[in-house]
Short mmCIF file of C-alpha atoms in Angstrom, two decimals:
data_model
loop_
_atom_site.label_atom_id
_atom_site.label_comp_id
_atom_site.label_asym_id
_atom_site.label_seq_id
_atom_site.Cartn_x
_atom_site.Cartn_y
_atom_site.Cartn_z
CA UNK A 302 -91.14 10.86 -45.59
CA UNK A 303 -88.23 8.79 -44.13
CA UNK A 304 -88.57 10.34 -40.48
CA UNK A 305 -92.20 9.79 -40.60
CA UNK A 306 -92.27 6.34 -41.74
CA UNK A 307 -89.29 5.52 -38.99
CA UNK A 308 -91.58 6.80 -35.76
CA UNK A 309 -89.42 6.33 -32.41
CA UNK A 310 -90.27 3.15 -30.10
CA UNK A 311 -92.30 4.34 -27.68
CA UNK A 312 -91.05 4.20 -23.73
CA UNK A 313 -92.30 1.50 -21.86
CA UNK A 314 -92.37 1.67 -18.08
CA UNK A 315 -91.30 -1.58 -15.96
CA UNK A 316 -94.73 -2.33 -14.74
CA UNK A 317 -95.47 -1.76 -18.85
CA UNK A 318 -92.45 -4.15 -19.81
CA UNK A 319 -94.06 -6.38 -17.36
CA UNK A 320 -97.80 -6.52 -18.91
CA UNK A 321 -96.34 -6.72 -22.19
CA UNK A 322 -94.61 -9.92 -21.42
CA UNK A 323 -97.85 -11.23 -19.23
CA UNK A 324 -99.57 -10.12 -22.33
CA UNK A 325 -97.68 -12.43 -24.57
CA UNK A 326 -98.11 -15.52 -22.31
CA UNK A 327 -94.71 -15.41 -20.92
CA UNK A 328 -95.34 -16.41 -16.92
CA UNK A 329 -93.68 -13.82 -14.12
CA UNK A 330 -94.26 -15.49 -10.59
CA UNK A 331 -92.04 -12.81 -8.61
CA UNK A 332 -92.57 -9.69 -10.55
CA UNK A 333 -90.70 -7.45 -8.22
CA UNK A 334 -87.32 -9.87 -9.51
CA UNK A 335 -88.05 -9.49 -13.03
CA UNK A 336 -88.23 -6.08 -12.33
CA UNK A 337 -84.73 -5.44 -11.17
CA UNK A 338 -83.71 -7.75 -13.58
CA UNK A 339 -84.93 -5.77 -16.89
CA UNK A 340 -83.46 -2.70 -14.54
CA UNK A 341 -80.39 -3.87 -14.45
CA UNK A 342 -80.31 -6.04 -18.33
CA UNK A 343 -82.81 -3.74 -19.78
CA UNK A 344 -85.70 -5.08 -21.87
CA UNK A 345 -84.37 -5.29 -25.38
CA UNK A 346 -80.58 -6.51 -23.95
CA UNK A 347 -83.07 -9.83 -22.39
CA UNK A 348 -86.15 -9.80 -24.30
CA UNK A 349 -85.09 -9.40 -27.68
CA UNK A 350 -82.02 -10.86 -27.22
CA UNK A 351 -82.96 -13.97 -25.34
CA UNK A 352 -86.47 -14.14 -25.19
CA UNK A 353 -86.22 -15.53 -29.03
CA UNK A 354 -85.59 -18.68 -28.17
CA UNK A 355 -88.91 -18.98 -25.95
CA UNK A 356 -91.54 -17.92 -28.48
CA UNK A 357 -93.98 -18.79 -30.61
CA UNK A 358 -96.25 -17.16 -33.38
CA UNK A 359 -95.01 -13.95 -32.05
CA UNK A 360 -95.83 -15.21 -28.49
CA UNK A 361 -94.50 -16.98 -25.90
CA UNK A 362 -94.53 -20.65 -26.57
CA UNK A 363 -96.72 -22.74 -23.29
CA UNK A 364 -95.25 -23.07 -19.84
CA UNK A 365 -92.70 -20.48 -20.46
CA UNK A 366 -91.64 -18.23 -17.83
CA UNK A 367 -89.51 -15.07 -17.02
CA UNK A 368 -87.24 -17.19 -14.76
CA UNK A 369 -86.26 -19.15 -17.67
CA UNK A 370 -85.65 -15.94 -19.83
CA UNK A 371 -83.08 -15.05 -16.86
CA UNK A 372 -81.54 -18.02 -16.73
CA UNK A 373 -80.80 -18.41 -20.40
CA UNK A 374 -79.58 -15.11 -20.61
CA UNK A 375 -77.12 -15.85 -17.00
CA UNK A 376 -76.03 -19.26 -19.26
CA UNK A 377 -74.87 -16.73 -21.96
CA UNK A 378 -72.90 -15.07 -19.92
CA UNK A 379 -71.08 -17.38 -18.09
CA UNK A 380 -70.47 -19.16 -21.44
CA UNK A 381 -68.74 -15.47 -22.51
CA UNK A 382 -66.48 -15.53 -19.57
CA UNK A 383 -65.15 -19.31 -20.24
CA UNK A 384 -64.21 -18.16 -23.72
CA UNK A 385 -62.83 -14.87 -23.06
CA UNK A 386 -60.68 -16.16 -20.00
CA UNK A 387 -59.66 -19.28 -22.11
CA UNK A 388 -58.54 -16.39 -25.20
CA UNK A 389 -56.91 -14.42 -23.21
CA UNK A 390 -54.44 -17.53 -21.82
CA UNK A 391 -54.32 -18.20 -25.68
CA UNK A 392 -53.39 -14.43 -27.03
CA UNK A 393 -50.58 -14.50 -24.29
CA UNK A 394 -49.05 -17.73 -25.08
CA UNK A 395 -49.73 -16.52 -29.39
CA UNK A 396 -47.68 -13.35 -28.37
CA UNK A 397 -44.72 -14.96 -26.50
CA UNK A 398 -44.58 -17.68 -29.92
CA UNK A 399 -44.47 -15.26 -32.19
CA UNK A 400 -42.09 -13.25 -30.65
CA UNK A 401 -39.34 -15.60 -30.01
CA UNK A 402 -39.75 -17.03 -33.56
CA UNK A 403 -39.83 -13.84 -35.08
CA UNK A 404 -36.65 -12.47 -32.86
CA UNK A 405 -34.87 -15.89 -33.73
CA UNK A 406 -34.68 -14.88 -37.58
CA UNK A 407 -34.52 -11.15 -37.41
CA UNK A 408 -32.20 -10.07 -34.58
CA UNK A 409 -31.50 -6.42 -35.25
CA UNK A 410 -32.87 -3.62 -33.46
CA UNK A 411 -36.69 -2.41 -34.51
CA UNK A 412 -36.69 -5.09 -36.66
CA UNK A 413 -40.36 -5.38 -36.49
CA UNK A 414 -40.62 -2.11 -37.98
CA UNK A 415 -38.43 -3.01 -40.62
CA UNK A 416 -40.32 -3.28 -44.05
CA UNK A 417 -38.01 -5.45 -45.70
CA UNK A 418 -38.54 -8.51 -43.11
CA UNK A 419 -42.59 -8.49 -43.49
CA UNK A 420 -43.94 -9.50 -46.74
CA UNK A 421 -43.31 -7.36 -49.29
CA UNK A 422 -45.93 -8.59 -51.49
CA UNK A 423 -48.19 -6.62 -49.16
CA UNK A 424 -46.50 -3.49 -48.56
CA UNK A 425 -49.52 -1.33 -48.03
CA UNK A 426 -51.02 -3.86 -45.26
CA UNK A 427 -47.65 -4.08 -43.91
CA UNK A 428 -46.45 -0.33 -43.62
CA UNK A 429 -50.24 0.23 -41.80
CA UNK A 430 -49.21 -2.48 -39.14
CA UNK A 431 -45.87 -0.88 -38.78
CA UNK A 432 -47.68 2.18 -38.02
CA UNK A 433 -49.74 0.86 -35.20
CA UNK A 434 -46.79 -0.68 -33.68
CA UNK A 435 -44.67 2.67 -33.87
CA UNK A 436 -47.08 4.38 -32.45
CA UNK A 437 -47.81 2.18 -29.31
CA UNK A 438 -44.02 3.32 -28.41
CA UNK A 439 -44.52 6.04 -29.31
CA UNK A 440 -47.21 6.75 -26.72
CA UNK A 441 -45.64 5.62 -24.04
CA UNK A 442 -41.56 6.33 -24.87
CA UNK A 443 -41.48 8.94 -22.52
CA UNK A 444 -42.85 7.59 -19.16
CA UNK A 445 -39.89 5.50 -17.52
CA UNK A 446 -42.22 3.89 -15.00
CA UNK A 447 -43.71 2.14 -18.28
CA UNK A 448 -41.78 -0.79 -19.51
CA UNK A 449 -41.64 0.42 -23.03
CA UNK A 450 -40.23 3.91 -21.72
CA UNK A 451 -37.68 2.03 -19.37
CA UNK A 452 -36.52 -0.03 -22.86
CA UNK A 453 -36.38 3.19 -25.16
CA UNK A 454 -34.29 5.12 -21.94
CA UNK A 455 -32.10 2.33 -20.78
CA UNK A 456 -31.73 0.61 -24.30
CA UNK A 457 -32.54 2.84 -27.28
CA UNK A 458 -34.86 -0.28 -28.41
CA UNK A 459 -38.05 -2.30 -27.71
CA UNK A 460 -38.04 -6.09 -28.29
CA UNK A 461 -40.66 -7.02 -29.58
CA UNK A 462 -41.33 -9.81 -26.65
CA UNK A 463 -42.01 -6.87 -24.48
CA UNK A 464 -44.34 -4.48 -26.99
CA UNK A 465 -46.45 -7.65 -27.88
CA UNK A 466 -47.85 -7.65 -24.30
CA UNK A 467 -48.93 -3.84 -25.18
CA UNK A 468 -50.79 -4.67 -28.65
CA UNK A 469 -53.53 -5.44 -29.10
CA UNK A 470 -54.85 -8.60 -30.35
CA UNK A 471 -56.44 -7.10 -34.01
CA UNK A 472 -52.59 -5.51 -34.12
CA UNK A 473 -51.01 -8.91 -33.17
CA UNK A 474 -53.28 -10.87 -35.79
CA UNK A 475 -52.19 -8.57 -38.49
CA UNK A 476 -48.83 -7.84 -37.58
CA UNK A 477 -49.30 -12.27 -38.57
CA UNK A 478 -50.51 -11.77 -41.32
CA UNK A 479 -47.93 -9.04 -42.54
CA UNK A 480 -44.91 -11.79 -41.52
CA UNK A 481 -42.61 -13.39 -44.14
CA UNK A 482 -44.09 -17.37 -45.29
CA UNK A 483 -41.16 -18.50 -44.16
CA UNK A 484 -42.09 -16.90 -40.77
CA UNK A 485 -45.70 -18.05 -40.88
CA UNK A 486 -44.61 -21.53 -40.99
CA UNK A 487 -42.30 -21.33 -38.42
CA UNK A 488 -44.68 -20.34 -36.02
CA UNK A 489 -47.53 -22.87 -37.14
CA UNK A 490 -44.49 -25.58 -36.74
CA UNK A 491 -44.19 -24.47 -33.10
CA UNK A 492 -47.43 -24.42 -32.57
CA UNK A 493 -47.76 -28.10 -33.99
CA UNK A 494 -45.04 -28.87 -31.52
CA UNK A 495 -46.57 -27.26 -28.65
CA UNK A 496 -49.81 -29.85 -29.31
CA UNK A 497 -47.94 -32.56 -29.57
CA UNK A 498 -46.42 -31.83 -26.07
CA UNK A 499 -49.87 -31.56 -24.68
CA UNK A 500 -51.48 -34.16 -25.91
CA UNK A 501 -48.80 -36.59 -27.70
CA UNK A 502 -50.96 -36.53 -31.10
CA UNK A 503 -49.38 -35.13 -34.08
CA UNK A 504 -50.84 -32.76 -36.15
CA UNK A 505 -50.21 -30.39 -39.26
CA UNK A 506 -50.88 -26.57 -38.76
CA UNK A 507 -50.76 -24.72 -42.15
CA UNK A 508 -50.06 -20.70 -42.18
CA UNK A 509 -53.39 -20.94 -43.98
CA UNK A 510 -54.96 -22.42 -41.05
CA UNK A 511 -53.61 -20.15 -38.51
CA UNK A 512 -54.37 -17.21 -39.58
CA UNK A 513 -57.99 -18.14 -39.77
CA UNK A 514 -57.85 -19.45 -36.64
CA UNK A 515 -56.21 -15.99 -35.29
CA UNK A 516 -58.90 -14.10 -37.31
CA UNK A 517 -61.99 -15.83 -36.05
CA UNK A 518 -60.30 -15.92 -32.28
CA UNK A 519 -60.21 -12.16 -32.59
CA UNK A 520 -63.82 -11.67 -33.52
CA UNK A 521 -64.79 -14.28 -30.70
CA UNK A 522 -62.79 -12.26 -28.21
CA UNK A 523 -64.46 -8.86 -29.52
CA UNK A 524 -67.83 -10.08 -28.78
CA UNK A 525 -66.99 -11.29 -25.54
CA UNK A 526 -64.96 -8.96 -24.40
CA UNK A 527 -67.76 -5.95 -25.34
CA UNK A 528 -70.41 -8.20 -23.73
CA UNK A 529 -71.93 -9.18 -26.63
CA UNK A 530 -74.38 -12.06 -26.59
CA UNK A 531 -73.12 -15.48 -27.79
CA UNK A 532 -75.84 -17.57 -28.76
CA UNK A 533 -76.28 -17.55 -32.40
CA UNK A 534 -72.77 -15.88 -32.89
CA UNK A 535 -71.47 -16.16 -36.19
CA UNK A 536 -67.98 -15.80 -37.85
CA UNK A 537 -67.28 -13.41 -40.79
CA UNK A 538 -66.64 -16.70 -42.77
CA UNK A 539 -65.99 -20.62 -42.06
CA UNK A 540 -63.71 -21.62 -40.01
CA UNK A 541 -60.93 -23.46 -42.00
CA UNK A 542 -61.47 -27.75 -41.72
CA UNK A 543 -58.72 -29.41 -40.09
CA UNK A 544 -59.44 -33.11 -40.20
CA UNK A 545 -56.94 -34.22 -37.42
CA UNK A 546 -58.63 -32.16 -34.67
CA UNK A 547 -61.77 -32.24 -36.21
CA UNK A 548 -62.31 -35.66 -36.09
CA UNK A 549 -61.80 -36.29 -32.90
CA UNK A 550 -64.98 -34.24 -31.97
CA UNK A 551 -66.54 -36.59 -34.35
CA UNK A 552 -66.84 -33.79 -37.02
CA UNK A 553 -65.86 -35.39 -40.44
CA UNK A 554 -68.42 -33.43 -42.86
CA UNK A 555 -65.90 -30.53 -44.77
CA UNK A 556 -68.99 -29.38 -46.48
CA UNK A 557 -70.96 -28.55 -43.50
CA UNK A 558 -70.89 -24.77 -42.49
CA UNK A 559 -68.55 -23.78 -40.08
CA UNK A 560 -69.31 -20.27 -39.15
CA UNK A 561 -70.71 -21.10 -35.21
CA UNK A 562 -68.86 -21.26 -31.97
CA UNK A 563 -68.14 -25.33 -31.85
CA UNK A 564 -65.55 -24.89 -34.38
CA UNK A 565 -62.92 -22.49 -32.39
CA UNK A 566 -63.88 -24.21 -29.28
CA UNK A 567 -62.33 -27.25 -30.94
CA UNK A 568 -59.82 -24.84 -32.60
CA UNK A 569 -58.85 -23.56 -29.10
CA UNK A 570 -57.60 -27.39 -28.23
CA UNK A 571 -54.48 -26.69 -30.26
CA UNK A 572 -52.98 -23.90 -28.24
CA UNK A 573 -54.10 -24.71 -24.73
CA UNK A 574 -52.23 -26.73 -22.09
CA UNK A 575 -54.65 -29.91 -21.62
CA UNK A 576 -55.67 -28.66 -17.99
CA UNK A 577 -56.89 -25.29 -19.50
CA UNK A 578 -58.69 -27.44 -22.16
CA UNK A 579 -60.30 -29.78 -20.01
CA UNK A 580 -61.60 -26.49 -17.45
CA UNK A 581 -62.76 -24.92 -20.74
CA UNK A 582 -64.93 -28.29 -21.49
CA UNK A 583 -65.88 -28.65 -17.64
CA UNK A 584 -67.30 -25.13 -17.31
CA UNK A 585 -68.82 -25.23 -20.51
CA UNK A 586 -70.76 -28.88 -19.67
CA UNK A 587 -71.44 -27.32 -15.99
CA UNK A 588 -73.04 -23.96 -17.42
CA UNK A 589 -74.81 -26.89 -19.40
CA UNK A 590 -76.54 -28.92 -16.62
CA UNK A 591 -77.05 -25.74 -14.14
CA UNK A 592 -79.25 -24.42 -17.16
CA UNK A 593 -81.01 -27.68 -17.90
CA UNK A 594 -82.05 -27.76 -14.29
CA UNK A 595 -83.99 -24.45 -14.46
CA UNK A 596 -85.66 -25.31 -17.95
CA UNK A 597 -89.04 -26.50 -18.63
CA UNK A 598 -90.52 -25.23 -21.84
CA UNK A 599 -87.69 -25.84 -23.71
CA UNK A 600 -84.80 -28.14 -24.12
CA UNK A 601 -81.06 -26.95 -23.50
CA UNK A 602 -79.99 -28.85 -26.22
CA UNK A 603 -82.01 -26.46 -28.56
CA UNK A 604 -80.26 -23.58 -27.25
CA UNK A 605 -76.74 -25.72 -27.38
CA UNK A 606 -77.18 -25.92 -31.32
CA UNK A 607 -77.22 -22.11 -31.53
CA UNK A 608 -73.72 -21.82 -30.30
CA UNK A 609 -73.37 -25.24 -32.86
CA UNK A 610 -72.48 -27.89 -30.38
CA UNK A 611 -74.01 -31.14 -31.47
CA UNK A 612 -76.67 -32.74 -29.21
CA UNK A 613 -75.03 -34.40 -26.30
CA UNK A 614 -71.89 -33.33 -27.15
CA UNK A 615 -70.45 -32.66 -23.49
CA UNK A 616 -71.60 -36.57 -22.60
CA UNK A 617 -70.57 -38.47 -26.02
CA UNK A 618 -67.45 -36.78 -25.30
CA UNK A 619 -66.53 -36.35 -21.50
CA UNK A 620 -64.49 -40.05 -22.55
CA UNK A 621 -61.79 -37.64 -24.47
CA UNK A 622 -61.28 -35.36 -21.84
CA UNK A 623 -60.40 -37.96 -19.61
CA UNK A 624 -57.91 -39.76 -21.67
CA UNK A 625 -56.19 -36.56 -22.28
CA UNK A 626 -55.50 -36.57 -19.02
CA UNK A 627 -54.16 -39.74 -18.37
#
C-alpha cells in the first residue's frame, strides 16, 4: 500500500523543465541559458528551492521571469560565502582563545584529556569529547610530516593550541561546553575584552551566551559549508538576547523570535576585528543592491526578511559602520 501510494517523480527532460515553468507563467527569454543553468543547479536545487519566493496560487506571480529565479538563487550564494568566510576567521580566532585560556589554568601534559579538569557534572558528555580528541592524535601520531606526529615524536605531547587547528568546529563547541564554569567565564571575559578593543564599547558575555552563540555558529557554518540554501534558514532554537549588542541594531523586542540569520550576523560583531565586520556588512549590502538591480516582480526587501534582516536595514544602518571606524 505504502509503495503504491508513494509513486516515484517522474523524469522531466530540460526542454520539459522548461514548458513546465512556461506553463506556470514564469517568463524564459534565453532558453538555451536557463538550460545550462537547471544543468548545472538542477531543477528542484532552483525551482523548489528558490522559485518559492516568485509564486503565486501555485503559479508564478505576473512579470516574473527565469532570470530573476537565477539571480535570487546567485544572491544566496554569495550571501553563503560572506558567512562562511567571516566563520571561519571567527572559529580560528575561538580556537586560539580557548586554548591559551584553557592552557593558562591547566598546564600539565594531555590535560585536555584529563577528566578531572572538564566538568564533572557531565562526565558522560565529557569522556565522549575526550574521545574525539584522542582519537584525532591518534590518527595522525604516526606521520612526522604532520604537526601532531612531529609533537607526539619530538615531545611525547600535543598542546592543545596545536590539535585545536585539527578539530573540528562541532568537537571545539563541545569540547566548550564540557569545560569547567570557571573556564567558561574566563573565556567569555576575554572575549568581552577582545570587543572592547575593537570597538571601545563594553559589554557582558555570559558562558550562557556563548555557548549559544558557538552552537548556532556551528549550525550556520554546516549549512554553508554543505551548500545549503540560506534564505529561510532557521536555528534549532533562539538565539540568546543580548541587549548591549542588540540594541545597537535597533533590536530591543526580547520576546520576538530569534531563530533567523540577523541575529548571529549581529552575534558575529563580538568576535570580529571591526574591518572584518564592516566587509561582512559591505558584501552583505552589495549582494543587496546587485540583486535589487535585476528584480522586477518582486521586492528584495521581501526576500531580505527571510534571512530576518529588517527592511532597510543595510541603509538605516551604514551610519554605525562608519563610526566604528573612526
Amino acid at each position: 500500500m505504502y509503495k503504491e501510494e508513494c509513486k516515484l517523480k517522474p523524469f522531466f527532460s530540460l526542454d520539459e523543465q522548461i514548458e513546465r515553468l512556461k506553463t506556470r507563467g514564469l517568463t524564459i527569454a534565453d532558453e538555451g541559458k536557463a538550460k545550462r543553468s537547471l544543468m548545472c543547479t538542477n531543477y528542484y536545487n532552483l525551482v523548489n528551492y528558490y522559485g518559492k519566493y516568485l509564486e503565486n496560487d501555485g503559479g508564478f506571480v505576473k512579470g516574473a521571469t527565469f532570470n530573476e529565479l537565477h539571480q535570487i538563487s546567485i544572491f544566496d550564494k554569495r550571501v553563503r560565502s560572506t558567512f562562511l568566510n567571516h566563520l571561519i576567521r571567527i572559529e580560528s580566532m575561538l580556537k586560539s582563545f580557548a586554548a591559551y585560556t584553557f592552557c593558562n589554568v591547566h598546564r600539565e601534559k594531555y590535560a585536555y584529556l584529563n577528566l578531572s579538569n572538564l566538568d564533572t557534572d557531565n562526565p558522560l558528555k565529557c569522556a565522549k569529547v575526550i574521545s574525539k580528541m584522542a582519537n584525532t592524535i591518534q590518527i595522525h601520531q604516526k606521520n612526522a610530516n604532520h604537526p601532531i606526529g612531529h609533537y607526539v615524536n619530538k615531545y611525547g605531547h600535543v598542546p592543545l593550541w596545536v590539535l585545536v587547528g585539527f578539530i573540528d568546529f562541532g568537537t571545539f563547541v563541545q569540547f566548550f561546553e564540557s569545560m569547567t564554569l570557571s573556564d567558561k567565564n574566563a573565556l567569555a571575559k576575554e572575549i568581552s575584552i577582545l570587543y572592547f578593543d575593537n570597538y571601545g564599547e563594553k559589554v557582558i558575555l555570559t558562558p550562557e551566551q556563548l555557548l549559544n552563540y558557538l552552537q548556532s555558529m556551528q549550525q550556520l557554518r554546516n549549512a554553508a559549508a554543505h551548500g545549503n540554501r540560506l534564505m529561510s534558514f532557521k536555528f534549532r532554537s533562539d538565539v540568546k538576547f543580548h541587549t548591549e549588542l542588540f540594541a545597537e541594531f535597533g533590536v530591543i523586542d526580547k520576546s520576538a523570535p530569534k531563530q533567523s540569520i540577523f541575529y548571529i550576523f549581529m552575534v558575529m560583531k563580538l568576535f570580529l576585528a571591526k574591518d572584518d565586520f564592516t566587509n561582512m556588512f559591505n558584501s552583505i549590502r552589495k549582494s543587496c543592491r546587485n540583486l535589487s538591480n535585476k528584480l522586477d516582480s518582486i521586492e528584495i526587501e521581501i526576500l531580505m526578511r527571510e534571512f530576518g534582516f529588517p527592511n532597510n536595514f543595510f541603509e538605516n544602518h551604514s551610519g554605525l559602520i562608519k563610526k566604528s571606524n573612526n
